[in-house]
PDB file of C-alpha atoms in Angstrom:
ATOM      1  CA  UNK A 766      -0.121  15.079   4.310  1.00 78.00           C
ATOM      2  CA  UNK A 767      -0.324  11.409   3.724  1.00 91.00           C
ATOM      3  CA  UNK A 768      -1.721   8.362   5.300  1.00 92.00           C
ATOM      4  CA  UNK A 769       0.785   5.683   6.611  1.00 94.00           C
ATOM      5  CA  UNK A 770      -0.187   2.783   8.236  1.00 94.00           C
ATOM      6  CA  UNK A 771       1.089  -0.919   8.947  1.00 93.00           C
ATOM      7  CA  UNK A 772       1.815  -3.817  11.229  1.00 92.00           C
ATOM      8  CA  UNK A 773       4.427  -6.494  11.644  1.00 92.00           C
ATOM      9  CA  UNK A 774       3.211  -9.790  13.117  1.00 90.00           C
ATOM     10  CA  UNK A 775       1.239 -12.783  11.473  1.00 85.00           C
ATOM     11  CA  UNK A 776      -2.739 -12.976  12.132  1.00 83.00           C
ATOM     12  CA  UNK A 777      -4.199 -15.515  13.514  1.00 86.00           C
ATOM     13  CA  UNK A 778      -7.295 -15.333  11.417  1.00 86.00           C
ATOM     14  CA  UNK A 779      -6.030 -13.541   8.133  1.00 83.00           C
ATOM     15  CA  UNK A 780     -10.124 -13.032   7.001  1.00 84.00           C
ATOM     16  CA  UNK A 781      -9.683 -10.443   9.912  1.00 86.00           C
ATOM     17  CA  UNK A 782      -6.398  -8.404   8.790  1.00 85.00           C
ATOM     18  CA  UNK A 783      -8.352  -8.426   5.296  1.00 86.00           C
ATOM     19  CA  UNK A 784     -10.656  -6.550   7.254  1.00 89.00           C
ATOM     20  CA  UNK A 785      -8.324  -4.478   8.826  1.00 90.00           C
ATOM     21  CA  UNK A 786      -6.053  -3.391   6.710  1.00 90.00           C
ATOM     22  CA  UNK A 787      -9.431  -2.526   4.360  1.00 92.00           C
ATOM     23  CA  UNK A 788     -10.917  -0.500   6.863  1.00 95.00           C
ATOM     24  CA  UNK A 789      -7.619   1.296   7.173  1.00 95.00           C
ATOM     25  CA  UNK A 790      -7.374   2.607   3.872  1.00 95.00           C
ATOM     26  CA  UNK A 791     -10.699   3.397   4.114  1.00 96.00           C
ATOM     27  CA  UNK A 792     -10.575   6.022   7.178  1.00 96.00           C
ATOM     28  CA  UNK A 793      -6.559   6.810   6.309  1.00 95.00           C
ATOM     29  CA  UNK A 794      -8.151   8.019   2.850  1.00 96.00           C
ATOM     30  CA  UNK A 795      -8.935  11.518   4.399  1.00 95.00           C
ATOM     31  CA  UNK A 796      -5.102  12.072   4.777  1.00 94.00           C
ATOM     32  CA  UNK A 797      -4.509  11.444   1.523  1.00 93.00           C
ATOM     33  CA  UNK A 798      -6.622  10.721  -2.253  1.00 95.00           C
ATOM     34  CA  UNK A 799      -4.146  10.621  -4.623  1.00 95.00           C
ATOM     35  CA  UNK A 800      -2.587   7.678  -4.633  1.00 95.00           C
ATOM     36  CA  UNK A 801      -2.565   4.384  -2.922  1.00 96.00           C
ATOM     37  CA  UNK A 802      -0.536   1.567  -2.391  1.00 94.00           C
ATOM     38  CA  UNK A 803       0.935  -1.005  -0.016  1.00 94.00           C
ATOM     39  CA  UNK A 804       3.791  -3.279   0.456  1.00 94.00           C
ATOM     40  CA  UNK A 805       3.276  -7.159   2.113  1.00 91.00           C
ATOM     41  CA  UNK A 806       5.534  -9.825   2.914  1.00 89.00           C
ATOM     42  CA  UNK A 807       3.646 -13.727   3.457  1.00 88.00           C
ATOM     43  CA  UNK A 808       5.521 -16.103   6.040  1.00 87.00           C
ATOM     44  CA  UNK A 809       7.399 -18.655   5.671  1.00 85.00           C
ATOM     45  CA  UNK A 810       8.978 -17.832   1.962  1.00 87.00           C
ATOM     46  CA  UNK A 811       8.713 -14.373   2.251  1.00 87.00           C
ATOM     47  CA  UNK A 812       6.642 -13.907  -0.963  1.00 88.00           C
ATOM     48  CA  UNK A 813       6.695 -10.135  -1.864  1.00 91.00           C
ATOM     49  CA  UNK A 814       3.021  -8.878  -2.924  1.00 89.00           C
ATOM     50  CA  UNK A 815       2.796  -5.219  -3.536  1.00 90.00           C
ATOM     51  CA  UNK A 816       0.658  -2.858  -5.695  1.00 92.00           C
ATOM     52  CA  UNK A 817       0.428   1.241  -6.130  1.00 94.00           C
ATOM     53  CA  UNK A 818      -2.253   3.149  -8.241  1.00 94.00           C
ATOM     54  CA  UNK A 819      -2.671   6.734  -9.111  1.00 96.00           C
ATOM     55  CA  UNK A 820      -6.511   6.441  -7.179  1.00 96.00           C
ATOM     56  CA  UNK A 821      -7.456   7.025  -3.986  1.00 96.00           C
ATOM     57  CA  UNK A 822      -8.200   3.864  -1.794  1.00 96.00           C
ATOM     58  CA  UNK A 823     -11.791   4.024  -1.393  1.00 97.00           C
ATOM     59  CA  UNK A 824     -11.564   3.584  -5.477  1.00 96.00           C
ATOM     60  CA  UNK A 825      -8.589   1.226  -4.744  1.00 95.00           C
ATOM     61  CA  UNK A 826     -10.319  -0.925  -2.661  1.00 94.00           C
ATOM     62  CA  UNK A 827     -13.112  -1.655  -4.935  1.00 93.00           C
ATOM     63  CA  UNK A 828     -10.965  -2.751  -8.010  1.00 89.00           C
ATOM     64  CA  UNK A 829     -10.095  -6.161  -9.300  1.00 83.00           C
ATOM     65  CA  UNK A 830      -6.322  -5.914  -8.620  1.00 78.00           C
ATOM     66  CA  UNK A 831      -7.015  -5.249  -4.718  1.00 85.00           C
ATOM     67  CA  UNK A 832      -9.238  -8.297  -4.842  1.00 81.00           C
ATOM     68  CA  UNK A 833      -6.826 -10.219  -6.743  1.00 77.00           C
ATOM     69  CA  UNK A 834      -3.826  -9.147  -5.154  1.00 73.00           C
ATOM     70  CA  UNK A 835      -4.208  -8.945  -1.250  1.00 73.00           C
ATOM     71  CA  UNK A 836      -7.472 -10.687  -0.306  1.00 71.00           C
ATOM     72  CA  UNK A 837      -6.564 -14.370  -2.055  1.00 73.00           C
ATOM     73  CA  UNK A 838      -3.065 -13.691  -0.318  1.00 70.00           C
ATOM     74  CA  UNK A 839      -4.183 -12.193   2.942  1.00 72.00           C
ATOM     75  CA  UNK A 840      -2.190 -14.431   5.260  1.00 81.00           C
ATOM     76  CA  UNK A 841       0.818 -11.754   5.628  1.00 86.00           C
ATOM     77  CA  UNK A 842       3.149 -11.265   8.596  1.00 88.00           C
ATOM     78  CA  UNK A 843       4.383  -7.301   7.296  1.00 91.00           C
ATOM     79  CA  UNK A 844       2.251  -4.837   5.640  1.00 92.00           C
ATOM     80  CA  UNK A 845       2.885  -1.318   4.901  1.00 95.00           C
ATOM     81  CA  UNK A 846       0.155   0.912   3.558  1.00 95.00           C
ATOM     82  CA  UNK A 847      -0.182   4.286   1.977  1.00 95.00           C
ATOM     83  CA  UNK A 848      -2.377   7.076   1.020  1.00 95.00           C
ATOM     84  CA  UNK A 849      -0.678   9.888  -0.349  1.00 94.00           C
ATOM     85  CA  UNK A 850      -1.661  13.167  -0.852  1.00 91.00           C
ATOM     86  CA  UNK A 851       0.606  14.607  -3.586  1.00 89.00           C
ATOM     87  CA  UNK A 852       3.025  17.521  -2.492  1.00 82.00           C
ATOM     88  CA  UNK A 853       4.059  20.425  -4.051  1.00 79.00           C
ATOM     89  CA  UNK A 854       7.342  19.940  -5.868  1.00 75.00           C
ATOM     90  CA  UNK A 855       7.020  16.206  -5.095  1.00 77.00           C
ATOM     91  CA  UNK A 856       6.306  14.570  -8.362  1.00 83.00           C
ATOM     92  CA  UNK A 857       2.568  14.446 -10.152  1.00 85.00           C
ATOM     93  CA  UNK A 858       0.870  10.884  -8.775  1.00 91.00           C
ATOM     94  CA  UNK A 859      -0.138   9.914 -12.696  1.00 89.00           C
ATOM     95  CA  UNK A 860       3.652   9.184 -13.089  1.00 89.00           C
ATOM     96  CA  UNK A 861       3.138   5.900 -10.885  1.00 87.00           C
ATOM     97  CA  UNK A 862       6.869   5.474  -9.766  1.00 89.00           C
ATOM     98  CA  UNK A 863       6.254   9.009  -7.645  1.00 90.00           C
ATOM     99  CA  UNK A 864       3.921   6.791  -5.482  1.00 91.00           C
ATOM    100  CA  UNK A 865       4.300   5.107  -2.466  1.00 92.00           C
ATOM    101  CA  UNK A 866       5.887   2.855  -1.204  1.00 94.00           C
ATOM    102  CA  UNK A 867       9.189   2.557  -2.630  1.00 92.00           C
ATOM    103  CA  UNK A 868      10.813  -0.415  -3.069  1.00 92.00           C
ATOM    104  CA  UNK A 869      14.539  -1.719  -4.228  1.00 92.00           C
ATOM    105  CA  UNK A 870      15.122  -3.316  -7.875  1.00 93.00           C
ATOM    106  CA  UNK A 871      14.813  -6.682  -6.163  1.00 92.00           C
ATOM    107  CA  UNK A 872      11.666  -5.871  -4.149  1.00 89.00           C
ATOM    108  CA  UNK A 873      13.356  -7.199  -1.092  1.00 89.00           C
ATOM    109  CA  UNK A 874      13.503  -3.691   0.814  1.00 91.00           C
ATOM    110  CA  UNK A 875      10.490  -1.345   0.673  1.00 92.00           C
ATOM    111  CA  UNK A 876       9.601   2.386   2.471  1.00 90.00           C
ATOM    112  CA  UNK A 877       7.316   5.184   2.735  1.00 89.00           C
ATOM    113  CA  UNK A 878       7.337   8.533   3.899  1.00 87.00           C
ATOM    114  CA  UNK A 879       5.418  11.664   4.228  1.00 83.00           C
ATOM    115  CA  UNK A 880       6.805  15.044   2.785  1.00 72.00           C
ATOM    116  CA  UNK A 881       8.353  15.370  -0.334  1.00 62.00           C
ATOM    117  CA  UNK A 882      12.245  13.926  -1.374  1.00 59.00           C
ATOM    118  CA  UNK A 883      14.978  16.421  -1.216  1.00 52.00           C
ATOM    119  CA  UNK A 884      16.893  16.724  -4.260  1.00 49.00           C
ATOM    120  CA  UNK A 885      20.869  17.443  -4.047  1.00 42.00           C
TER     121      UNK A 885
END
């Protein structure tokens, strides 16, 4: 299983969705310590800010990159997060592009699931 969590809608205090979102990969970690990662859209311009690791969040949430990525851009109107919990036959989570979420070549579309991809 894997933790997937998110909103759509811009904050009126973005110190508070910080917050949030924080304390979501914190208690979503239990579905999932593999990997973590999340996908984020600001207003206005649309300015793409996303980030995976191979470490589970409570790890993720502690590191520079977290810091430096989401909390000095905080003020976000879309937000998907993940915790993933790595399936059997769905890719090892050191290989970082087997991670979640997924996005397009130009960033501009980005999902998660949970359960592993079919292969045809």
């Amino acid at each position: 299983m894997c933790g997937i969590f998110g909103f759509i809608g811009r904050s009126k205090n973005p110190k508070i969705t910080y917050d949030l979102v924080q304390n979501l990969f914190l208690k979503t970690e239990i579905r999932g310590t593999d990997a973590t990662g999340f996908y984020a859209l600001q207003p206005g311009d649309g300015t793409i800010i996303l980030d995976k690791e191979p470490v589970k969040s409570s790890d993720y949430v502690k590191r520079d990159m977290w810091t430096r990525i989401f909390a000095e851009n905080n003020d976000v109107d879309e937000f998907i997060g993940h915790c993933r919990q790595t399936s059997v036959g769905g890719g090892p989570e050191k290989v970082n592009k087997n991670n979640h979420p997924h996005w397009s070549d130009d960033r501009r579309v980005a999902m998660t699931h949970n359960g592993k991809n079919s292969r045809v």
